[in-house]
XYZ file of C-alpha atoms in Angstrom:
710
model
C -44.215 31.179 25.362
C -42.368 28.241 26.855
C -41.551 30.098 30.091
C -45.168 31.161 30.602
C -46.433 27.648 30.004
C -43.874 26.253 32.438
C -45.064 28.717 35.078
C -48.691 27.730 34.615
C -47.922 24.011 34.591
C -49.002 22.329 37.806
C -46.782 19.839 39.594
C -47.546 16.229 39.008
C -48.976 14.521 42.135
C -49.045 10.780 42.592
C -51.496 9.709 45.219
C -50.983 6.398 46.949
C -52.609 4.731 49.909
C -50.883 5.558 53.127
C -48.507 7.962 51.417
C -49.071 11.719 51.592
C -49.455 13.610 48.332
C -46.356 15.274 46.932
C -46.432 18.950 46.341
C -43.839 21.524 45.548
C -40.628 20.897 47.383
C -39.031 23.546 49.419
C -35.497 24.819 49.101
C -34.458 23.069 52.281
C -35.778 19.715 51.113
C -33.922 20.054 47.817
C -30.608 20.825 49.517
C -31.070 17.904 51.832
C -31.728 15.509 48.936
C -28.691 16.849 47.024
C -26.412 16.308 49.998
C -27.784 12.790 50.364
C -27.040 12.037 46.701
C -23.504 13.381 47.049
C -23.022 11.207 50.091
C -24.147 8.118 48.190
C -21.897 8.927 45.196
C -18.881 9.530 47.371
C -19.511 6.365 49.309
C -19.640 4.435 46.030
C -16.432 5.965 44.570
C -13.823 4.381 46.793
C -10.144 3.998 46.049
C -8.516 0.557 45.555
C -7.667 0.308 49.228
C -11.322 0.701 50.161
C -10.843 4.133 51.847
C -13.514 6.702 50.954
C -12.132 9.912 49.414
C -14.994 11.990 50.919
C -15.312 12.414 54.704
C -17.751 10.116 56.462
C -19.908 13.020 57.460
C -21.398 14.350 54.190
C -22.718 17.669 55.524
C -19.165 18.594 56.625
C -17.620 17.770 53.133
C -17.157 21.261 51.698
C -14.227 20.761 49.274
C -11.837 18.120 48.011
C -9.318 18.020 45.107
C -10.274 15.751 42.208
C -6.862 16.348 40.558
C -5.087 14.814 43.565
C -7.672 12.050 43.613
C -6.802 11.135 39.996
C -3.241 10.238 41.012
C -4.540 7.808 43.650
C -7.158 6.058 41.541
C -6.630 3.158 39.133
C -7.973 3.884 35.584
C -8.708 0.204 34.971
C -10.893 -0.038 38.071
C -12.651 3.189 37.035
C -13.379 1.597 33.685
C -14.803 -1.496 35.392
C -16.902 0.782 37.607
C -18.125 2.595 34.480
C -19.261 -0.695 32.911
C -20.997 -1.826 36.103
C -22.753 1.539 36.460
C -23.985 1.422 32.850
C -25.288 -2.104 33.327
C -27.014 -1.095 36.575
C -28.595 1.906 34.809
C -29.911 -0.351 32.069
C -31.375 -2.687 34.671
C -33.046 0.156 36.619
C -34.474 1.717 33.461
C -35.904 -1.633 32.420
C -37.499 -2.104 35.874
C -38.990 1.423 35.813
C -40.371 0.740 32.350
C -41.878 -2.515 33.534
C -43.436 -0.889 36.654
C -44.912 1.948 34.590
C -46.333 -0.467 32.074
C -48.290 -2.265 34.842
C -50.067 0.984 35.777
C -50.522 0.117 39.500
C -50.544 3.069 41.873
C -48.727 1.135 44.583
C -45.641 1.007 42.332
C -45.038 4.765 42.610
C -42.839 4.417 45.689
C -40.780 1.716 44.000
C -40.438 3.888 40.861
C -39.221 6.819 42.995
C -36.743 4.603 44.754
C -35.332 3.321 41.466
C -35.304 6.861 40.094
C -33.180 7.951 43.011
C -30.834 5.030 42.426
C -30.601 6.015 38.756
C -29.698 9.570 39.709
C -26.958 8.209 41.945
C -25.579 6.223 39.012
C -25.748 9.313 36.788
C -23.725 11.224 39.357
C -21.238 8.393 39.314
C -20.915 8.631 35.497
C -20.410 12.416 35.689
C -17.638 12.041 38.241
C -15.957 9.358 36.110
C -16.199 11.703 33.100
C -14.505 14.525 35.022
C -11.745 12.194 36.181
C -11.187 11.028 32.579
C -10.865 14.631 31.350
C -8.399 15.446 34.138
C -6.304 12.393 33.191
C -6.352 13.494 29.509
C -5.231 17.039 30.404
C -2.378 15.742 32.545
C -1.255 13.413 29.753
C -1.248 16.277 27.236
C 0.748 18.496 29.603
C 3.344 15.776 30.145
C 3.602 15.160 26.366
C 4.042 18.892 25.697
C 6.838 19.160 28.274
C 8.651 16.155 26.808
C 8.278 17.607 23.277
C 9.795 20.925 24.358
C 12.794 19.105 25.805
C 13.252 17.118 22.569
C 13.040 20.341 20.478
C 15.667 22.006 22.659
C 18.017 19.037 22.293
C 17.399 18.935 18.502
C 18.234 22.649 18.180
C 21.467 22.142 20.089
C 22.342 19.213 17.798
C 21.719 21.315 14.654
C 23.940 24.092 15.961
C 26.729 21.643 16.649
C 26.373 20.061 13.207
C 26.513 23.490 11.547
C 29.699 24.324 13.455
C 31.244 21.005 12.403
C 30.345 21.635 8.744
C 31.805 25.150 8.873
C 35.052 23.835 10.339
C 35.256 21.106 7.702
C 34.870 23.695 4.918
C 37.646 25.830 6.371
C 39.909 22.790 6.635
C 39.166 21.834 3.016
C 39.987 25.366 1.819
C 43.307 25.251 3.615
C 44.168 21.864 2.153
C 43.191 22.886 -1.393
C 45.132 26.152 -1.414
C 47.417 26.408 -4.445
C 49.982 28.993 -5.333
C 50.137 30.612 -8.752
C 53.578 29.249 -9.473
C 52.196 25.693 -9.364
C 50.175 26.414 -12.519
C 53.296 27.253 -14.515
C 54.909 24.352 -16.332
C 58.625 24.669 -15.575
C 61.408 22.831 -17.336
C 62.805 19.730 -15.691
C 65.713 19.968 -13.246
C 68.122 18.330 -15.696
C 67.356 20.865 -18.438
C 67.461 23.714 -15.930
C 71.003 22.952 -14.685
C 72.108 22.123 -18.235
C 70.808 25.222 -20.055
C 70.571 27.943 -17.390
C 73.666 30.127 -16.810
C 75.484 29.784 -13.426
C 74.457 33.252 -12.229
C 70.807 32.093 -12.411
C 71.084 28.412 -11.485
C 73.576 28.876 -8.571
C 74.078 25.132 -8.002
C 75.935 25.582 -4.731
C 72.842 27.087 -3.086
C 69.878 25.668 -5.009
C 70.844 22.015 -4.723
C 70.519 22.124 -0.937
C 67.619 24.588 -0.538
C 64.328 23.730 -2.385
C 62.945 27.253 -1.926
C 65.935 28.908 -3.601
C 65.805 26.240 -6.306
C 62.187 27.113 -7.112
C 62.982 30.839 -7.260
C 65.877 30.178 -9.597
C 63.723 28.076 -11.926
C 61.112 30.851 -12.025
C 63.799 33.388 -12.945
C 64.974 31.133 -15.772
C 61.380 30.736 -16.975
C 60.990 34.528 -17.074
C 64.189 34.906 -19.057
C 63.076 32.310 -21.609
C 59.662 33.931 -22.054
C 61.278 37.302 -22.772
C 63.329 35.702 -25.549
C 60.253 34.004 -27.015
C 58.313 37.281 -26.975
C 61.015 38.888 -29.124
C 60.826 35.980 -31.593
C 57.014 36.325 -31.668
C 57.287 39.965 -32.720
C 59.669 39.038 -35.527
C 57.261 36.346 -36.768
C 54.376 38.846 -36.761
C 56.248 41.248 -39.026
C 57.003 38.452 -41.484
C 53.380 37.329 -41.353
C 52.145 40.810 -42.268
C 54.383 40.845 -45.326
C 53.022 37.486 -46.495
C 49.400 38.616 -45.923
C 49.939 41.668 -48.106
C 51.195 39.439 -50.902
C 48.123 37.190 -50.511
C 45.756 40.205 -50.689
C 47.337 41.315 -53.951
C 46.786 37.871 -55.471
C 43.191 37.734 -54.154
C 42.375 41.026 -55.834
C 43.651 39.635 -59.093
C 41.566 36.470 -58.774
C 38.426 38.360 -57.666
C 38.645 40.499 -60.778
C 38.267 37.320 -62.839
C 34.933 36.371 -61.178
C 32.787 39.112 -62.805
C 34.203 38.248 -66.198
C 33.392 34.567 -65.734
C 29.854 35.428 -64.582
C 29.249 37.586 -67.616
C 30.393 34.730 -69.841
C 27.999 32.325 -68.063
C 25.088 34.761 -68.386
C 25.773 35.176 -72.082
C 25.673 31.401 -72.589
C 22.244 30.918 -70.866
C 20.139 31.465 -74.039
C 22.313 28.926 -75.843
C 21.756 26.398 -73.013
C 17.982 26.917 -73.110
C 17.889 26.607 -76.886
C 19.872 23.358 -76.853
C 17.940 21.983 -73.802
C 21.169 21.684 -71.872
C 20.708 23.547 -68.512
C 24.319 23.225 -67.423
C 24.099 26.215 -65.084
C 21.026 24.951 -63.220
C 22.433 21.444 -63.010
C 25.719 22.827 -61.735
C 23.912 24.678 -58.929
C 21.956 21.575 -58.033
C 25.092 19.465 -57.827
C 26.816 22.121 -55.728
C 23.882 22.028 -53.316
C 23.836 18.208 -53.337
C 27.292 18.205 -51.760
C 25.665 19.271 -48.482
C 22.994 16.545 -48.521
C 23.182 13.703 -45.975
C 24.193 10.331 -47.497
C 20.644 8.839 -47.847
C 19.228 11.969 -49.522
C 22.315 12.215 -51.715
C 21.845 8.606 -52.881
C 18.169 9.327 -53.609
C 19.043 12.499 -55.537
C 21.702 10.794 -57.648
C 19.648 7.688 -58.449
C 16.428 9.603 -59.157
C 18.263 12.072 -61.407
C 19.918 9.210 -63.277
C 16.616 7.351 -63.711
C 14.891 10.530 -64.889
C 17.545 11.260 -67.506
C 17.645 7.664 -68.766
C 14.073 6.332 -68.538
C 11.523 8.941 -67.408
C 11.692 12.473 -68.779
C 8.614 13.475 -66.757
C 10.388 12.867 -63.459
C 11.678 16.150 -62.031
C 14.203 16.062 -59.174
C 15.093 19.113 -57.095
C 16.650 20.097 -53.763
C 14.908 22.426 -51.314
C 15.978 23.965 -48.020
C 18.594 26.253 -46.561
C 22.151 25.545 -47.664
C 23.545 27.864 -44.980
C 21.912 25.847 -42.207
C 23.243 22.648 -43.754
C 26.752 24.108 -43.801
C 26.403 25.196 -40.167
C 25.735 21.585 -39.128
C 29.219 20.514 -40.147
C 31.101 23.538 -38.790
C 32.968 22.962 -35.505
C 31.761 25.177 -32.648
C 33.801 28.373 -32.347
C 35.694 28.838 -29.072
C 34.696 32.048 -27.374
C 37.678 34.155 -26.344
C 35.821 35.941 -23.599
C 34.799 32.829 -21.636
C 37.178 33.502 -18.794
C 36.439 37.213 -18.555
C 32.661 36.774 -18.623
C 32.458 33.672 -16.434
C 31.429 35.640 -13.329
C 28.672 37.492 -15.179
C 27.333 34.250 -16.690
C 27.228 32.603 -13.257
C 25.180 35.498 -11.895
C 22.749 35.288 -14.841
C 22.312 31.528 -14.565
C 21.522 31.816 -10.853
C 18.818 34.380 -11.626
C 17.283 32.332 -14.418
C 14.667 29.804 -13.593
C 15.644 26.237 -14.279
C 13.440 24.450 -16.824
C 11.074 21.823 -15.479
C 11.375 18.129 -16.267
C 8.532 18.337 -18.809
C 10.202 21.180 -20.720
C 13.501 19.288 -20.764
C 11.775 16.189 -22.183
C 10.091 18.281 -24.886
C 13.441 19.760 -25.880
C 14.993 16.302 -26.022
C 12.134 15.018 -28.192
C 12.487 17.939 -30.600
C 16.216 17.308 -30.826
C 15.596 13.576 -31.364
C 13.112 14.231 -34.220
C 15.155 17.012 -35.841
C 15.192 16.990 -39.653
C 18.044 17.913 -41.960
C 17.652 21.463 -43.364
C 17.790 20.158 -46.957
C 15.186 17.920 -48.598
C 14.777 16.224 -51.982
C 11.577 16.670 -54.012
C 10.341 14.378 -56.792
C 7.568 15.504 -59.167
C 5.896 12.599 -61.009
C 3.927 13.872 -63.989
C 1.226 11.803 -65.684
C -0.056 11.945 -69.248
C -3.049 14.071 -68.221
C -0.688 16.649 -66.614
C -1.572 15.622 -63.069
C 1.435 15.810 -60.753
C 2.359 13.906 -57.591
C 4.741 15.956 -55.445
C 6.918 13.921 -53.054
C 9.138 15.610 -50.454
C 11.758 13.397 -48.805
C 13.234 14.390 -45.434
C 16.016 12.848 -43.366
C 15.831 12.539 -39.554
C 19.446 12.904 -38.519
C 19.311 11.390 -35.029
C 17.044 8.484 -36.019
C 18.846 7.730 -39.318
C 15.564 7.228 -41.221
C 13.886 8.974 -44.157
C 10.298 10.218 -44.343
C 8.091 11.362 -47.214
C 5.210 13.820 -47.595
C 2.853 13.671 -50.568
C 0.757 16.279 -52.369
C -1.344 16.046 -55.536
C -1.805 18.811 -58.113
C -4.467 18.257 -60.787
C -4.456 19.877 -64.214
C -8.219 20.531 -64.062
C -10.113 21.527 -60.924
C -11.983 18.441 -59.778
C -15.514 18.396 -58.387
C -15.534 18.030 -54.636
C -16.915 14.697 -53.459
C -17.574 14.186 -49.753
C -16.795 10.474 -49.854
C -13.531 11.109 -51.750
C -11.978 13.088 -48.914
C -9.456 10.383 -47.931
C -8.503 9.348 -51.472
C -5.965 12.133 -52.028
C -5.159 12.688 -48.346
C -1.386 12.786 -47.671
C -1.853 10.346 -44.767
C -3.527 7.617 -46.858
C -2.397 8.271 -50.434
C 0.798 6.193 -50.183
C -0.407 3.572 -47.675
C 0.501 -0.027 -48.560
C 2.291 0.887 -51.776
C 4.061 -2.372 -51.039
C 2.030 -4.990 -49.093
C 2.093 -4.408 -45.347
C 3.991 -1.100 -45.543
C 1.749 1.247 -43.512
C 4.405 3.827 -42.628
C 3.343 4.114 -38.976
C 6.367 2.556 -37.279
C 10.012 3.359 -37.740
C 11.837 0.706 -39.797
C 15.009 1.184 -37.743
C 14.904 -1.202 -34.731
C 17.483 0.918 -32.897
C 15.037 3.845 -32.691
C 12.914 2.132 -30.034
C 15.782 2.359 -27.539
C 16.184 6.040 -28.399
C 12.446 6.633 -27.924
C 12.503 5.060 -24.454
C 15.067 7.611 -23.274
C 12.923 10.638 -24.169
C 9.470 9.154 -23.489
C 8.232 8.688 -27.080
C 5.829 5.755 -27.357
C 5.672 5.492 -31.140
C 6.586 7.547 -34.207
C 2.986 7.443 -35.474
C 2.121 10.424 -33.222
C 4.508 12.642 -35.220
C 4.012 11.433 -38.838
C 1.685 14.340 -39.640
C 4.531 16.781 -39.026
C 7.536 14.688 -40.051
C 6.110 12.470 -42.811
C 5.701 8.708 -43.110
C 8.792 6.459 -42.781
C 7.764 3.856 -45.366
C 10.146 0.970 -46.003
C 10.295 1.760 -49.734
C 11.427 5.281 -48.836
C 14.389 3.831 -46.921
C 15.280 1.617 -49.884
C 15.194 4.571 -52.272
C 17.727 6.218 -49.968
C 19.865 3.068 -49.917
C 19.041 2.237 -46.269
C 18.422 -1.347 -45.239
C 17.758 -2.258 -41.608
C 18.189 -5.958 -40.732
C 15.611 -7.153 -38.212
C 17.712 -9.940 -36.735
C 20.644 -7.721 -35.688
C 19.576 -4.108 -35.026
C 22.289 -1.576 -35.853
C 22.356 2.078 -34.900
C 24.301 3.256 -37.952
C 23.415 1.935 -41.415
C 25.303 3.168 -44.469
C 23.468 4.251 -47.626
C 23.854 1.825 -50.549
C 23.553 3.042 -54.159
C 22.821 -0.417 -55.556
C 19.830 -0.891 -53.205
C 18.342 2.428 -54.310
C 18.876 1.670 -58.017
C 17.215 -1.758 -57.753
C 13.989 -0.295 -56.305
C 13.778 2.994 -58.204
C 11.990 1.872 -61.390
C 9.336 -0.307 -59.721
C 8.602 2.309 -57.046
C 8.143 5.096 -59.596
C 5.709 2.942 -61.582
C 3.731 2.069 -58.448
C 3.564 5.728 -57.418
C 2.278 6.841 -60.816
C -0.257 3.966 -60.889
C -1.460 4.879 -57.376
C -1.997 8.502 -58.391
C -3.963 7.577 -61.522
C -6.180 5.080 -59.676
C -6.991 7.581 -56.918
C -7.827 10.313 -59.425
C -10.102 7.887 -61.317
C -11.855 6.954 -58.062
C -12.246 10.639 -57.209
C -14.146 11.252 -60.460
C -16.274 8.119 -59.988
C -17.213 9.062 -56.394
C -18.495 12.428 -57.578
C -20.975 10.572 -59.843
C -21.855 7.929 -57.240
C -22.841 10.569 -54.684
C -25.429 11.847 -57.194
C -26.834 8.337 -57.674
C -25.226 7.744 -61.085
C -23.109 4.647 -61.696
C -20.721 5.564 -64.551
C -20.214 2.693 -67.005
C -17.901 3.160 -69.979
C -18.846 2.121 -73.502
C -16.311 -0.744 -73.403
C -18.159 -2.258 -70.400
C -21.760 -1.863 -71.638
C -21.781 -5.473 -72.880
C -21.387 -6.764 -69.320
C -24.912 -5.659 -68.374
C -28.427 -5.790 -69.872
C -29.899 -2.708 -71.469
C -32.489 -2.199 -68.743
C -31.657 -2.237 -65.026
C -34.434 -1.052 -62.739
C -32.555 -0.998 -59.390
C -30.800 2.274 -58.712
C -28.028 3.497 -56.445
C -29.505 6.083 -54.061
C -26.698 6.599 -51.530
C -22.901 6.394 -51.440
C -21.052 7.542 -48.318
C -17.742 6.951 -46.575
C -17.845 5.314 -43.126
C -15.130 4.813 -40.472
C -13.659 1.433 -39.659
C -15.456 1.313 -36.294
C -18.896 1.604 -37.946
C -17.955 -1.059 -40.475
C -16.836 -3.459 -37.735
C -20.149 -3.044 -35.877
C -22.217 -4.276 -38.843
C -23.386 -7.860 -38.186
C -22.896 -9.030 -41.786
C -19.201 -7.965 -42.042
C -17.757 -10.264 -39.373
C -16.655 -12.898 -41.915
C -14.635 -10.313 -43.852
C -12.911 -9.036 -40.689
C -12.129 -12.543 -39.432
C -10.621 -13.416 -42.827
C -8.179 -10.478 -42.467
C -9.554 -8.633 -45.511
C -10.442 -5.481 -43.524
C -7.790 -3.439 -41.734
C -7.798 0.031 -40.265
C -5.615 1.270 -43.160
C -8.290 0.429 -45.746
C -11.071 2.738 -46.913
C -14.696 1.889 -46.079
C -17.898 2.929 -47.837
C -21.620 2.200 -47.634
C -23.817 1.902 -50.749
C -27.639 1.753 -50.728
C -29.469 0.294 -53.748
C -33.259 0.437 -53.903
C -36.047 -0.974 -56.019
C -39.539 -0.472 -54.737
C -39.736 -1.534 -51.097
C -36.521 -3.574 -51.296
C -33.341 -1.940 -50.010
C -29.924 -3.505 -50.475
C -27.092 -2.277 -48.237
C -23.550 -2.937 -49.472
C -20.574 -2.397 -47.137
C -17.465 -1.951 -49.297
C -13.822 -2.439 -48.268
C -11.473 -0.589 -50.618
C -7.893 -1.813 -50.416
C -5.173 0.876 -50.789
C -3.779 -1.222 -53.680
C -6.929 -0.741 -55.824
C -7.347 -1.806 -58.613
C -4.707 -4.541 -58.381
C -6.582 -5.766 -55.298
C -10.379 -5.715 -55.777
C -12.904 -4.212 -53.347
C -14.804 -6.610 -51.073
C -18.605 -6.297 -50.745
C -20.810 -7.450 -47.833
C -24.563 -7.408 -48.571
C -27.716 -7.087 -46.475
C -31.203 -7.017 -48.111
C -34.107 -5.432 -46.211
C -37.239 -6.826 -47.821
C -39.737 -8.960 -45.966
C -37.198 -9.167 -43.191
C -33.439 -8.836 -43.053
C -31.460 -11.161 -45.332
C -27.707 -11.584 -45.526
C -25.186 -14.267 -46.414
C -25.710 -16.091 -43.120
C -29.434 -16.772 -43.631
C -29.868 -16.598 -47.432
C -27.799 -18.588 -49.928
C -28.783 -16.310 -52.804
C -27.342 -13.287 -50.977
C -24.110 -15.258 -50.659
C -24.299 -15.975 -54.399
C -24.770 -12.234 -55.079
C -21.620 -11.491 -53.033
C -19.765 -14.101 -55.077
C -20.788 -12.372 -58.321
C -18.863 -9.200 -57.306
C -16.175 -10.621 -54.989
C -15.218 -13.887 -56.722
C -15.901 -13.175 -60.398
C -14.428 -9.644 -60.287
C -12.030 -10.387 -63.164
C -15.005 -10.299 -65.572
C -15.608 -6.675 -64.467
C -12.072 -5.338 -64.810
C -12.759 -3.722 -68.150
C -9.960 -2.115 -70.149
C -6.547 -1.991 -68.482
C -5.440 -0.913 -65.977
C -8.921 -1.709 -64.574
C -9.817 1.570 -62.860
C -13.551 0.964 -63.583
C -13.743 -2.183 -61.451
C -15.633 -0.540 -58.564
C -18.355 1.036 -60.733
C -18.799 -2.204 -62.683
C -19.231 -4.107 -59.406
C -21.922 -1.657 -58.285
C -23.692 -1.954 -61.651
C -23.626 -5.754 -61.355
C -25.136 -5.468 -57.864
C -28.045 -3.509 -59.331
C -28.426 -6.183 -62.027
C -28.394 -9.177 -59.657
C -30.819 -7.401 -57.313
C -33.289 -7.187 -60.220
C -32.846 -10.907 -60.874
C -33.264 -11.722 -57.168
C -36.510 -9.756 -56.810
C -38.051 -10.761 -60.146
C -37.465 -14.486 -59.594
C -39.037 -14.495 -56.138
C -42.299 -16.531 -56.150
C -45.538 -14.575 -55.749
C -47.273 -14.880 -52.388
C -50.863 -16.140 -53.061
C -52.101 -14.622 -49.796
C -51.339 -11.118 -51.127
C -53.946 -9.677 -53.440
C -53.095 -7.629 -56.491
C -50.333 -7.884 -59.072
C -46.815 -9.003 -58.289
C -44.622 -6.218 -56.860
C -41.646 -7.070 -59.054
C -42.807 -8.500 -62.422
C -40.263 -10.594 -64.274
C -38.555 -8.586 -66.992
C -35.311 -10.546 -67.307
C -35.193 -13.658 -69.436
C -33.995 -16.681 -67.408
C -33.537 -20.272 -68.563
C -34.335 -21.634 -65.099
C -35.574 -19.665 -62.124
C -33.914 -21.830 -59.473
C -31.563 -24.793 -59.421
C -30.241 -27.332 -56.964
C -31.119 -27.995 -53.330
C -30.031 -24.481 -52.363
C -32.557 -23.034 -54.859
C -29.975 -20.652 -56.334
C -31.109 -18.032 -58.825
C -29.546 -17.399 -62.279
C -27.251 -14.379 -61.779
C -24.892 -14.860 -64.762
C -25.641 -12.582 -67.733
C -24.930 -14.010 -71.183
C -23.997 -11.542 -73.893
C -25.091 -11.081 -76.664
C -28.019 -13.512 -76.160
C -29.318 -11.384 -73.289
C -30.543 -14.142 -70.948
C -29.507 -15.164 -67.429
C -28.251 -18.585 -66.434
C -26.645 -20.392 -63.531
C -22.923 -20.724 -63.151
């Protein structure tokens, strides 16, 4: 389509006065114009000396070499010519644009003249482009030639270096050559001439010739070794006689073992009847000999405490005794090392070397290696619930760890919010204040961790157990913080001083967690369990009800706007347990964020309240909400109930329901709202409000049954 349209297109004709119309140009006219343009370009491209590189007669210029012209021209002047040509082209294009914009027919000749000048400049730019490409090609060729020369010289240098290295190796082999006789330890010259007979020593010859002297010493060494070989055979015969005598005595002693075993088996019923398990205790003490010092101290002190003070404390040893024995055996020397050395070298060359990551993993496993034996303590409670504690010893770190497990006598109902109560990771947290069991108590371990790339021991506590400080003290280990020591000896007196208190705290922790587990099962169903001993703390009728009880993570608790005061006071840490309670009455909803300390019930829970009723109310904008928090957080001792106070949490929740009723019933009625009051007053109060803060009466007086201010 485009070719046909171009054929049909008529030539553009510009008619001017006094100028003939332009038609199609002939082939001769075109050649003449081309030669004229070439003449103008060549006349413009002159060399620095001013001599034109094209002959003066353009029709006769048939051929010239641009490659030879490049060597004669100056690149800087060509660049200046390029800039001038570009500027001239810009000027001509601007003039043509200006002439065309006027639209006068007389300007056609001027436009053609400037067009011709522009074509001349374009020819100049093309020639400069060709010259630049020729220069670039020549530069690349020269660089390639120089590079080939450098590569040839470098190859020659490498060959010479290889020859030098080969010669140096040969020289080293010659210098390091050793004869076999140099490996034999010969007697000194004084002993040789003193003990050797004259026919072997030959002093007249050997004293003047070192070679003959060495041969004579070797002959004397051979003679001595023959004598020693005869003595060795005599010693072997005597040894065999002694071994036969030993075997006879062993057979006699081994025949006594079955008889002793039968006697021990016959005495087992008597031991069971008299509650004296001597056989079992004997086995335990035999196994305890292979315990590391900290576990041995723990085993001895716990067994002594159990026999003297706590009959429900069961101590046992678990693990492989054979592996424990293998730890203290010296490595056996292999007799075939020399014979198999060549085969081992071939195998090691074929094996793939482990990467750096695999080597670090192996070093970490070796660093965190546990002793094959462990000590278990079973703490039984009155209700037959058992707390199983397994103590391990990390040999390279010189610290002890513990793992916990709870076994209940009766299958307990599963409560979603009670998932972390009996968890091994949180059951023993903060048994003593501040003892979280996340960091190693041995300051020297940090230097060991840096060598193998371990950041902290908390990443491995799930597998190894928690290194609590009280665990170290039960094993008799004490690590001073001022002067870190790598090796700390186990102390029996330190273990004995902490044994009784630690056992009591462990049993109390188990009982409190089991009591909370039962209470959470009721709270999740909206029932606040209150014992008969605590009924007097509350009125007979409480309308507000608990509708929701869930566990929340620490991050969600920290995001609540009404818990900032508790966090800033340091009463909420990531080791605590966090729960959310929702209490409702009518349209009023009370949210209670609860912080449960691991030391419950010695340390009370902390409540943060937010009431959603006619807006959002909390302790920052409502003094009565702050007073409600004080009722459960400050006056918690009134809610402890019977010792040891495991019903404190449920009593606090019941008091929250009670004070919410008082808060809603004592609110004044809004006269703008028609109808009866949403929360009619059912509680008897001496005064509805008091003081400039307009505080409500939240204190319940038993047995009178009325509410008053504190």
